[in-house]
Amino acid sequence: MEVKTSLLDNMIGVGDMVLLEPLNEDSFIENLRNRFDHNEIYTYIGSVVISMNPYRSLPIYTPDKVEEYRNRNFYELSPHIYALADEAYRSLRDQDKDQCILITGESGAGKTEASKLVMSYVAAVCGKGQEVNKVKEQLLQSNPVLEAFGNAKTVRNDNSSRFGKYMDIEFDFKGDPLGGVISNYLLEKSRVVKQPRGERNFHIFYQLLSGASEDTLKKLKLDRDFSKYNYLSLDSATVNGLDDAANFRTVRNAMQIVGFMEDEVQSVLELVAAVLKLGNIEFKPESRCNGFDESRVKDKNDLKEMCELLGTEQTVLERAFSYRTVEAKMEKVSTTLNVAQAYYARDALAKNLYSRLFSWLVTRINESIKAQTKARHKVMGVLDIYGFEIFEDNSFEQFIINYCNEKLQQIFIELTLREEQEEYIREGIEWTNIEYFNNAIICDLIENNQNGILAMLDEECLRPGTVTDDTFLDKLNTVCAEHQHFESRLSKNSKFLTDHSLPHSCFRIQHYAGKVLYRVEGFVDKNNDLLYRDLSQAMYKANHSLIKQLFPEGNPAKVNLKRPLTAGFQFKASVGTLMRNLQTKNPNYIRCIKPNDKKAAHIFTESLVCHQVRYLGLMENVRVRRAGYAFRQAYEPCLERYKMLCKQTWPHWRGPAREGVEVLMADRQVPTEEFAYGRSKIFIRNPRTLFFLEERRRRCLQDLATLIQKIYRGWKCRTHFLLLKQSQVVVAAWYRRYAQQKKYQNIKSATIMVQSFARGWKARKILRELKYQKRCKEAVTTIAAYWHGTQARRELKRLKEEARRKHAVAVIWAYWLGLKVRREYRKFFRANAGRKIYDFIIQRIMQKYFLGLKSSMPSMSPVDKNWPARSYLFLDGAHTALRRIFHLWRCKKYRSQFTEEKKAVYEEKLEASEIFKDKKALYPSSVSQPFKGDYLEISKNPKYQKLNSTVDEKVLLADVVNKINRANGKGAARIFLLTKNSFVLADQKTGQVKASVPLPDLTSISVSTQKDGFFALKLKEGSASAAKGDFLLSSEHLIEIITKLHRTGAMAADGDQLNIDISDEFLVQFKQDKVCVKFVQGSPKNGNGVSCKRKNNRLLEVSVP
């Protein structure tokens, strides 16, 4: 079951100001402060949403929040802007009512962010689909484009809208967006040429200079330095929290999504650059012979670049800045412009160029986002327009803005009262008139066609003769002197004797938001908004694709001598159209409030908030809502909320909801004058009655909670007892089973024990009988054996005695013969005794030497150089010969173990030693590394299957090398393959063969003497392989690659040896040029490795650590 909360649950302060008790300004402000301190930035006044700008991100706009407020009653959840957006969308979708959302408040209060939140919520809850998502994305992405060109940093807001925007979003019958139409009002184009201190020009200028690429800036003839452009203020050029470069990329992407073509984007940027260049054009005075002063352009470089951007002739535009042509009837009069007039013409052109570009952008966006079908559409309008402005220096722009806010306040009061009255009539409640301040008198003061300030300003602009701002003020003093909301030095309401704060060149109007002092300086010029016809015609002559569209009045074939409409007249007409549009729609209000002027979080300035509450008329709005009934609610949710207060309605009411509410109110004895029954709602007059019901409900909920706890605890204890009882039965059953199993096991083990003892006794008895029989048999055999042994020993003794006797006779005979011989040869023996003893001793020494040598022989390793020491000097020759013979023998034995492959590897190692030993510093570290050959396993790796198939011969070596680029010294990875007849270089990623060179075309190889892996393969001049020049490569297996190339190249060239050049400086042929590769000692910047740098077109320097 879904748990629903209410606006009245867990309130911080009061969520709806209509329920505030007591109602006064202090309690109103305190309630706002209390909610703001607890991050509750939204508060209701009936159906109006008050939004406080938190100046920080809050976690209340997540997708989960969107789903939480989706299809929920407005008062069902705590106050939120999503609730208003959902109510407006559901009314449009389900009740077929066109809606408008009016967002008002002063600059910096968060109006633009509020409009974004409304649009993002509607986009999130409406239908899905490819076309629908495209329309939603285009509608949302129109905001960044308009913000870049129409927003600027002001002292009160870093992203202040300097134009009014009204967007009509069109929906089909299902509630899916079809498109939209945007209307813009009064862009503050004076900001283009001048900004107040602490403020910036429009965002797009800074975004373009910060985020555009160098190539784009070069095409636009711009520089990134803000200080080079007179139209850009420098004191606030950078803003904390604004990344102009990133925002520029966002704007470019948004324009692409909305539907701008690339040439259109380029044309727009060219016009923005032209405005910046226009501000740098300066003039100098030049006297003519007739005594008149005329102006000339000082430095024509900026003018030239601007003309190149716009595609216009420099002389035409230069003349338009120096002369003005006036046409009257059939005559043309050309007059010169002085320096001041030239600067005025320049600024007028800049303002008109930018404002017309902005209008074109709005029109172009409308073309992209407009609905494609012509069927009737449902419409939701979102109005984001300037807030009421009161500055120290208020001019024509503030006057126009405040006039628009007066009209919005007027329609706000009218529509609020009308909505209240319609609800009372719809519910059958008696309507009573409500007194309120009607600001129609202020609107009439400004817009009256006869005596209004705008009418008099237009009349003054059209009047022949000398027209100045002072003459306009004099006229105001004459016509409006007695108006109660108009004050000046000469009016009757100024109280001149006591009010010295009113300057001579100013007038003051008592607006609904307070008194505003306007300085008349510039009113006439800004209302005229005059652009000389010469400049319009010069712009029309441009070859630029947009300029002709922006200046159609410059067409010589369509010259219109009528005076153009004034800015005030145009704005008054557009405001009238807007008001008529809003009156046809159901209004929804968002009143934005700025908590402080520091743009900081957690700061609540009471005086500032109080001022905004007053001029927004919020207290008056609360009084209007409370003049009748302060609270209203449908019968079903009312009964659902308060049914526990009455026994008849608790826990379920079976009848109609209205009857249940009547029974409930009667049971609570609420006075009948405190409430009224409508057709579908109950209306409560006083908030105290509602709070009384809420308090009784709170107490009742506590009692119900206690009852629920009691029932729950009882259920929990009973459940626990039953669980224990069931557990006891199970435990007892399991124990009885265990006891019986244990008893059975004991009986079984005892039985097995008795059986085992019986079987053992029987087996031992049988064993004893068998042993007795065996012993009897063994005794007979033993006796017979002993007897036979005795007989044999006796016979052996007899035979031995006979043999001893015969041997004694033979020994005596031998001794006798020896004695006879010794006696006969004694004389010969004494003569040769010395020589025989010498030979005997030498023989024994040699025998001892060989036996010692046998026991101390060295190992069979050919690299073992150990050999036993000689013991006698006369054995030195034999000792050395034996050592050599033994070494040759063990080398032969060691070689006999080699396979053919291992034998070839050692031959390569031997050849590498002959080439590089004592010549290349890298060689000693390669001795212990075996030559693997195929490092890539090219025949097994499926990645190189295609490359392997292109090579017909057996691959002798496959490795990754770096091919050095002569342009920058950087390496590109290549696969190096060596076969018997050629070597191949292929791309590492794709496996595509880049070069295949026959080995006979390879003439020599050059390497350095140091520890690097660089080597150059030099090709035969005139061969087909040498068309692109030699190869400069680097590899970690340089010794192995060059050795294999040397061996294979010799075989391929029929015995001719490949030349190996080892030097720290050699030449490499790159196409038509020869480049010197030089190796130097040093530590490279990028680490401890080898680095290659291009020093000039003829030198590559390799730094080796």
Coordinates of N, CA and C in Angstrom, one line a residue, residues 68 70 415-416 915 1042:
E68 N 8.2 11.2 -7.5 CA 7.4 11.4 -6.3 C 6.2 12.4 -6.5
R70 N 4.9 13.2 -9.4 CA 4.2 12.9 -10.6 C 2.7 12.4 -10.3
L415 N -6.5 37.9 -12.3 CA -6.7 36.5 -12.5 C -6.8 35.7 -11.2
T416 N -6.2 36.2 -10.2 CA -6.3 35.5 -8.8 C -7.7 35.7 -8.3
I915 N 81.0 -9.2 -34.5 CA 80.6 -7.9 -35.1 C 80.6 -6.8 -34.0
I1042 N 70.4 -7.3 -36.2 CA 71.5 -7.0 -37.1 C 72.3 -8.2 -37.4

